[in-house]
PDB file of C-alpha atoms and ligand atoms in Angstrom:
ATOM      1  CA  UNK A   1     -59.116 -31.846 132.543  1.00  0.00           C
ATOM      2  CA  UNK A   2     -58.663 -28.068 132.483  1.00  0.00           C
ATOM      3  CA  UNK A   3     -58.337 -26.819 128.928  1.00  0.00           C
ATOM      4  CA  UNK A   4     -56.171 -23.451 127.725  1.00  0.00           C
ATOM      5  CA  UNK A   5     -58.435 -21.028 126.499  1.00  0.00           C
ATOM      6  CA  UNK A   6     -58.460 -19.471 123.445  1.00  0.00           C
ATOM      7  CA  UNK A   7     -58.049 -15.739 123.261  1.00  0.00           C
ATOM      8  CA  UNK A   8     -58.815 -12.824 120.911  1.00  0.00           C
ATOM      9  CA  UNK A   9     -58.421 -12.776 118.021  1.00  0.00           C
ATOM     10  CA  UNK A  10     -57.876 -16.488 117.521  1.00  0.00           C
ATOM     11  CA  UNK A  11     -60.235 -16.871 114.406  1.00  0.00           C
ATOM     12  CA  UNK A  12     -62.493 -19.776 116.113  1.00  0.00           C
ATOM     13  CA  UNK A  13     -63.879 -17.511 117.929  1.00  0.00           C
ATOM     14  CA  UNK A  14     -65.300 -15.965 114.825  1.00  0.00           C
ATOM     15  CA  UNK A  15     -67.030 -18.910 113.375  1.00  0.00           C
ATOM     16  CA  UNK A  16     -70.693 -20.206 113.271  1.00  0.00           C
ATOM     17  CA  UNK A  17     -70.071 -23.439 115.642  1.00  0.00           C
ATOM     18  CA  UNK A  18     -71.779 -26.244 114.303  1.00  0.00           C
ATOM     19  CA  UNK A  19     -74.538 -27.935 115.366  1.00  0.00           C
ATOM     20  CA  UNK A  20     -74.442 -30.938 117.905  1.00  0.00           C
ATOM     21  CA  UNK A  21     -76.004 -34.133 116.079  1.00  0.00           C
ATOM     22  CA  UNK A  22     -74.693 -36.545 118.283  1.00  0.00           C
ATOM     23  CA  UNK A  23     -73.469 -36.505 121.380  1.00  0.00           C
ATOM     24  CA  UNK A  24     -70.301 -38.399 121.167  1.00  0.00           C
ATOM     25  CA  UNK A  25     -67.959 -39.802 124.186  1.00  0.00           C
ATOM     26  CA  UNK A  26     -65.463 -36.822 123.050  1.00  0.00           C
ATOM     27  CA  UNK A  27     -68.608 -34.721 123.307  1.00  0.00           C
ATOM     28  CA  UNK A  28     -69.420 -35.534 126.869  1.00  0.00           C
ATOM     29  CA  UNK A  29     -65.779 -35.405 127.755  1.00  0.00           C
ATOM     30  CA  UNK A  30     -65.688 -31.905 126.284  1.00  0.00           C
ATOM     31  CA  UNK A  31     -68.094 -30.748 127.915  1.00  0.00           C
ATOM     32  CA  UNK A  32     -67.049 -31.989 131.462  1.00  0.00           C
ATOM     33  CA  UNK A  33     -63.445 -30.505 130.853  1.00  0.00           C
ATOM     34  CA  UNK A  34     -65.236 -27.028 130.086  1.00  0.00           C
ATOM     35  CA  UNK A  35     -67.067 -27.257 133.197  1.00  0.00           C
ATOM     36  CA  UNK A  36     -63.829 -27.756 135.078  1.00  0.00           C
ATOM     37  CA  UNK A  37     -62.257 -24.738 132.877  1.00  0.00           C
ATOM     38  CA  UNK A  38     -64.647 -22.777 133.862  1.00  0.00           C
ATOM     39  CA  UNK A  39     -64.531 -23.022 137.492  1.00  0.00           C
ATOM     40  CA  UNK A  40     -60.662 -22.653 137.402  1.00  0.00           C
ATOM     41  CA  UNK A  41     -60.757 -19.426 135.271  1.00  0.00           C
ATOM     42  CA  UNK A  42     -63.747 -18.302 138.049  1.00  0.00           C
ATOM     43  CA  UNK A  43     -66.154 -17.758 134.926  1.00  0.00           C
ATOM     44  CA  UNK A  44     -69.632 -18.039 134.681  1.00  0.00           C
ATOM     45  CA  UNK A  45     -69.647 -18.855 131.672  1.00  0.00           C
ATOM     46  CA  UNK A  46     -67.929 -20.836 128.461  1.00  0.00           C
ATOM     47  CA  UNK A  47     -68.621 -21.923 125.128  1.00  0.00           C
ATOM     48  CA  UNK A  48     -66.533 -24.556 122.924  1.00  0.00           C
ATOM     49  CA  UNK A  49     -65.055 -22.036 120.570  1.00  0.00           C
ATOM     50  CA  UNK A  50     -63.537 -20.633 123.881  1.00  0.00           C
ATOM     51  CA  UNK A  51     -61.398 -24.143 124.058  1.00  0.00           C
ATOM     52  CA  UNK A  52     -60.778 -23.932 120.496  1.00  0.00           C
ATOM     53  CA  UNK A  53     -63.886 -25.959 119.444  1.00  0.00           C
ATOM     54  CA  UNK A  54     -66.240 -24.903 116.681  1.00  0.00           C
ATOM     55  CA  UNK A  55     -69.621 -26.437 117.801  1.00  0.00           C
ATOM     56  CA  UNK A  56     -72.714 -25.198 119.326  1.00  0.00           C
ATOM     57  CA  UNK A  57     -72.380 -26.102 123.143  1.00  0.00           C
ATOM     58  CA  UNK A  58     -71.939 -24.039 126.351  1.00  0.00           C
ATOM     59  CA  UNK A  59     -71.815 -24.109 130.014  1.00  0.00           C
ATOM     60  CA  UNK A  60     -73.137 -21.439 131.901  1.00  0.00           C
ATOM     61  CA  UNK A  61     -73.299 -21.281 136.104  1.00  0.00           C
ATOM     62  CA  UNK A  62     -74.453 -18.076 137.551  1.00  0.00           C
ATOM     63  CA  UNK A  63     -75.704 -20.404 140.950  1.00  0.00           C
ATOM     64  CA  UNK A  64     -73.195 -17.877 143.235  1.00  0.00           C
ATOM     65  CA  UNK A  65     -75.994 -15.346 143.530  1.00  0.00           C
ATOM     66  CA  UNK A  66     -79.569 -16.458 144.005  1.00  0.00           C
ATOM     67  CA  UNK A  67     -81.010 -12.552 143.819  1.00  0.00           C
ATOM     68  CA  UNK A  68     -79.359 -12.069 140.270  1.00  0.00           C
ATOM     69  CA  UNK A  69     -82.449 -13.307 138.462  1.00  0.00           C
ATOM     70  CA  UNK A  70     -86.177 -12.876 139.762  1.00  0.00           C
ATOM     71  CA  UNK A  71     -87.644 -16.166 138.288  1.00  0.00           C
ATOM     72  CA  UNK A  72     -86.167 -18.948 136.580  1.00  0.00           C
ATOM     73  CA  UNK A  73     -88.520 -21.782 134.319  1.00  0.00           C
ATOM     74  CA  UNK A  74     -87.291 -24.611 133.336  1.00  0.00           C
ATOM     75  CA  UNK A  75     -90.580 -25.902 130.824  1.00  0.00           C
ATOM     76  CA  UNK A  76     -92.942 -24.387 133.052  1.00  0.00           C
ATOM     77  CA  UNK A  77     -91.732 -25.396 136.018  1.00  0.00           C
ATOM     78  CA  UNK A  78     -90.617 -22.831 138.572  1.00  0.00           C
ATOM     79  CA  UNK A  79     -86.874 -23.491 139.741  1.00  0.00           C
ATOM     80  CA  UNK A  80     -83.749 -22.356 141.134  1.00  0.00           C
ATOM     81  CA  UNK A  81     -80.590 -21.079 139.884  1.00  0.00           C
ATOM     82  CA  UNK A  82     -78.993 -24.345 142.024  1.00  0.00           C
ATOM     83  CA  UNK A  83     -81.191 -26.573 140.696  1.00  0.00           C
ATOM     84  CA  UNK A  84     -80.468 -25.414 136.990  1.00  0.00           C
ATOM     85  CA  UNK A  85     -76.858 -24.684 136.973  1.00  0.00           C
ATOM     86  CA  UNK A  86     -74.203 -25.311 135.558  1.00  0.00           C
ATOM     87  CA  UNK A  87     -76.418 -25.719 132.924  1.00  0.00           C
ATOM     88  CA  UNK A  88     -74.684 -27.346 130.106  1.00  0.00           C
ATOM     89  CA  UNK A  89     -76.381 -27.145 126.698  1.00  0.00           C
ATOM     90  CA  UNK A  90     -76.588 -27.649 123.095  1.00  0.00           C
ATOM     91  CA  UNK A  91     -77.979 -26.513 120.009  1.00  0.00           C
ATOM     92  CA  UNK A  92     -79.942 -23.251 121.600  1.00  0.00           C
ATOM     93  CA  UNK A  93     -82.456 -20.649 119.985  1.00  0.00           C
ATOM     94  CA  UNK A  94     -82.991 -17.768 121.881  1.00  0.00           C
ATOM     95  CA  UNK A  95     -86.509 -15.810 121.896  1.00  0.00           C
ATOM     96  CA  UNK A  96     -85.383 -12.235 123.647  1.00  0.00           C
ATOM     97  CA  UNK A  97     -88.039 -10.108 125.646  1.00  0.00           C
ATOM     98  CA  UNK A  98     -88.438  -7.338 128.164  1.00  0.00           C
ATOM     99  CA  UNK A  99     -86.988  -4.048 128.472  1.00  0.00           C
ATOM    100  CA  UNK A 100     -82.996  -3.585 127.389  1.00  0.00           C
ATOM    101  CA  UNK A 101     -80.545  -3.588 130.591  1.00  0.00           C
ATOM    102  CA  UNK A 102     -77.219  -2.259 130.724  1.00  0.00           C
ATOM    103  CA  UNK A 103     -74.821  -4.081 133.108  1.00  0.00           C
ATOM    104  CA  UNK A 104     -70.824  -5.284 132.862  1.00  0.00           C
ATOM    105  CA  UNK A 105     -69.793  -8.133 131.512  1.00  0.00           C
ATOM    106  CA  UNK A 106     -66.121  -9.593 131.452  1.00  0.00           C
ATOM    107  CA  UNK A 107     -64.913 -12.619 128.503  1.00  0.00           C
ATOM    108  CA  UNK A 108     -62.869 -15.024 129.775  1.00  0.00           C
ATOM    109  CA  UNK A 109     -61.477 -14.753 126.112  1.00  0.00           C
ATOM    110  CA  UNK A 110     -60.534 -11.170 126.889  1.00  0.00           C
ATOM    111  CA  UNK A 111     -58.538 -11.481 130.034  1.00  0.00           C
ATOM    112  CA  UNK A 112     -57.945  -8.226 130.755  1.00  0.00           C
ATOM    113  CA  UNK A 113     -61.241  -6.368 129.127  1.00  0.00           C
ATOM    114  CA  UNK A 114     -64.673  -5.482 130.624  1.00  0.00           C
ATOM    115  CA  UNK A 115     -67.439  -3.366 129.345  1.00  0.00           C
ATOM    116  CA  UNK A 116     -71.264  -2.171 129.398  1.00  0.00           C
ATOM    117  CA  UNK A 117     -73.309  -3.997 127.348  1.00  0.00           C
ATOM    118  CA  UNK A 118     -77.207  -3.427 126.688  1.00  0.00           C
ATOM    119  CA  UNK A 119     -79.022  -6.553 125.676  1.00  0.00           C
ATOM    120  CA  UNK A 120     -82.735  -7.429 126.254  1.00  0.00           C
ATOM    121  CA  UNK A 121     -83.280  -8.655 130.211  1.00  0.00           C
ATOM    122  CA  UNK A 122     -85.677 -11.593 129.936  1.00  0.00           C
ATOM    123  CA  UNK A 123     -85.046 -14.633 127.537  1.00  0.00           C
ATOM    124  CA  UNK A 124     -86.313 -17.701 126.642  1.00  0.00           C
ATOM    125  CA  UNK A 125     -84.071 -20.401 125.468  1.00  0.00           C
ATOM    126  CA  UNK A 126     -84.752 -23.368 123.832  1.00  0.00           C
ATOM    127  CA  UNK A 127     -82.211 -25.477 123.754  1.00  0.00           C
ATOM    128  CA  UNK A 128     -81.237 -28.954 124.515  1.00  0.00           C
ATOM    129  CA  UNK A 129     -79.076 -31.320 127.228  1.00  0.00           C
ATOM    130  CA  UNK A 130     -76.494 -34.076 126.746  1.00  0.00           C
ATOM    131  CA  UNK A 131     -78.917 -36.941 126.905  1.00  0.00           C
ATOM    132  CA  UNK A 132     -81.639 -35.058 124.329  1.00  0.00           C
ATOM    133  CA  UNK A 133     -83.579 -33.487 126.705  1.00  0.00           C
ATOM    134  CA  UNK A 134     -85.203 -30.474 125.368  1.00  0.00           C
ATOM    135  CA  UNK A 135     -85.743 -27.675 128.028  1.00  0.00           C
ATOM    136  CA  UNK A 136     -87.346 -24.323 127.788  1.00  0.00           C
ATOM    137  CA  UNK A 137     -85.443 -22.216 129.881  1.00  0.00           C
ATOM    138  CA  UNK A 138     -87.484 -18.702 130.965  1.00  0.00           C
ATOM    139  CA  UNK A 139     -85.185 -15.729 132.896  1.00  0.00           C
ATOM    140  CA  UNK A 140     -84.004 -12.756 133.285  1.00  0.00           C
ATOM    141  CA  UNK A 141     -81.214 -11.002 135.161  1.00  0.00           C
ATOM    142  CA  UNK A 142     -77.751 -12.620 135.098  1.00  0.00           C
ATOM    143  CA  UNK A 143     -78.740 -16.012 133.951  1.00  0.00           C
ATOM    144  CA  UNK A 144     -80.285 -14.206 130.788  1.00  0.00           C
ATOM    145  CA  UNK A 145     -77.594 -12.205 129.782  1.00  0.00           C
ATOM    146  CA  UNK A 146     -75.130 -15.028 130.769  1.00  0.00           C
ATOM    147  CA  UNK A 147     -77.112 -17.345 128.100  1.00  0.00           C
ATOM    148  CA  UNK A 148     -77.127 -14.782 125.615  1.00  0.00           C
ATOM    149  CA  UNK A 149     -73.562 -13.660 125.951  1.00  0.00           C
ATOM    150  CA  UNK A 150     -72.219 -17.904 125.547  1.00  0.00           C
ATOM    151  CA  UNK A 151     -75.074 -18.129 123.181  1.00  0.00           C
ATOM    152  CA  UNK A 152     -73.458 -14.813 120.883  1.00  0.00           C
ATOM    153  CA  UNK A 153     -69.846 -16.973 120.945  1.00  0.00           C
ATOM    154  CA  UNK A 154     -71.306 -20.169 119.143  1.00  0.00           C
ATOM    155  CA  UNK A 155     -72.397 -17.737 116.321  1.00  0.00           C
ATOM    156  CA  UNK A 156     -69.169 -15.720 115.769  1.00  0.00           C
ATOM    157  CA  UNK A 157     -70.064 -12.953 117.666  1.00  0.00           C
ATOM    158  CA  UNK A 158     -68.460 -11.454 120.652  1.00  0.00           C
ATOM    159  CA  UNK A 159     -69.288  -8.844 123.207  1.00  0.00           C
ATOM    160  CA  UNK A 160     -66.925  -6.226 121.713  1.00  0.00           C
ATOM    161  CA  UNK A 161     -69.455  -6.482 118.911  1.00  0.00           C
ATOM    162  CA  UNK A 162     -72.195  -5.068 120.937  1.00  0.00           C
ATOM    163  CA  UNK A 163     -70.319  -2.118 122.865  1.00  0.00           C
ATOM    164  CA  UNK A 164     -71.055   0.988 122.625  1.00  0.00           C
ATOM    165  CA  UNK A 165     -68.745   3.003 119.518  1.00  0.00           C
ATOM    166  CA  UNK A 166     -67.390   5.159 122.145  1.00  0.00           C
ATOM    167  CA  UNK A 167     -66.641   1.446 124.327  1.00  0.00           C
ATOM    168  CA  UNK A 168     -64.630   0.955 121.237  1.00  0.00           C
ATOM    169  CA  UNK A 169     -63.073   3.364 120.721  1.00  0.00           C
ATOM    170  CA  UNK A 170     -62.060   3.312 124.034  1.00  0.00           C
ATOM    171  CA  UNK A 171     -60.451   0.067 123.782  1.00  0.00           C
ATOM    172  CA  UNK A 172     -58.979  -0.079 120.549  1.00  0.00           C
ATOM    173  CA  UNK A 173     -55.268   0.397 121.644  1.00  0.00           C
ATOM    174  CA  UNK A 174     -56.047  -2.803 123.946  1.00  0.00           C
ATOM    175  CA  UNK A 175     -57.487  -4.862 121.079  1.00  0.00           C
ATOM    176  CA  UNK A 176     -54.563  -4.309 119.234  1.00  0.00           C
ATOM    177  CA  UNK A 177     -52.466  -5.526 121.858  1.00  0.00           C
ATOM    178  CA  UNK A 178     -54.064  -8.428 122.368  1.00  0.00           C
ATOM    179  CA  UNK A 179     -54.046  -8.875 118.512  1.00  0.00           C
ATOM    180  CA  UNK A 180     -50.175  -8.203 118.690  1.00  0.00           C
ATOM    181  CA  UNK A 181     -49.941 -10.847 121.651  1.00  0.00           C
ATOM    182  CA  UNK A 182     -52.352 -13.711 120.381  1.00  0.00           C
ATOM    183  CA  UNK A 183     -52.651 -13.318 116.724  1.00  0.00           C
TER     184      UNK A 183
HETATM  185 ZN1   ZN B 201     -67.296 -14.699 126.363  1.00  0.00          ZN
END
């Protein structure tokens, strides 16, 4: 089931999700209806607090474009973005590495809004599946910043955060429309 997604400055967005302890039927079914959510909105990626859901878990599918990462790991293991994605996850802690990158990024919480945004290019995320399996995920490229950017939303924080001041500035008329429009 396709779910509406929330929009900024809806004030889930800005809290610490909790923590998944048990995965629940509801849990499962949530995450299945963000996959679908997803897809429709053409994302590539979405966290719970995105359908209005305070809790740590996230979908991310960046499969479209083989060449967007150089390797992928998936504990140890050398993989592909198909065999990986969509990767659905809980509970994650992120270890970033490598040198910063610069590249777009779009928020499927901010329809109409896109921006530069530097964040480190490699990662390696621990974090866990639906039926407790723990993977260690090593990237970089697209799939990194995609896990970092769903990872920022199930702590409060939101890509707007990390722009540039003169991004902001930029953009502040459109923020307050949006506040005008959604708050
Ligand atoms: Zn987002």
């Amino acid at each position: 089931m396709i779910r509406p997604i929330v929009f900024y400055p809806d004030p889930v967005l800005r809290k610490v999700g909790a923590r998944v302890e048990e995965v629940t039927p509801e849990i499962r079914e949530l995450a299945a209806d963000m996959v679908e959510t997803m897809y429709d909105a053409s994302g590539v990626g979405l966290a719970a607090p995105q359908v209005g859901v305070s809790l740590q878990l996230a979908i991310v599918d960046v499969s479209h474009d083989e060449e967007c990462v150089s390797y992928v790991r998936v504990n140890g293991e050398e993989m592909t973005l198909k065999d990986i994605c969509p990767l659905t996850f809980i509970n994650p802690e992120l270890k970033l590495i490598g040198e910063k990158d610069t590249d777009m990024e779009g928020c499927l919480s901010f329809p109409d809004l896109r921006g530069d945004i530097t964040r480190p290019f490699e990662v390696i995320a621990t974090l866990y599946t639906l039926d407790g399996e723990k993977l260690v995920i090593e990237t970089d490229g697209l799939f990194a910043r995609a896990i970092q950017h769903e990872t920022d939303h199930l702590f409060g924080k939101l890509f707007i955060d990390r722009m540039s001041s003169a991004r902001k500035m930029a953009i502040k008329r459109q923020l307050k429309e949006m506040q005008q429009e959604f708050g």
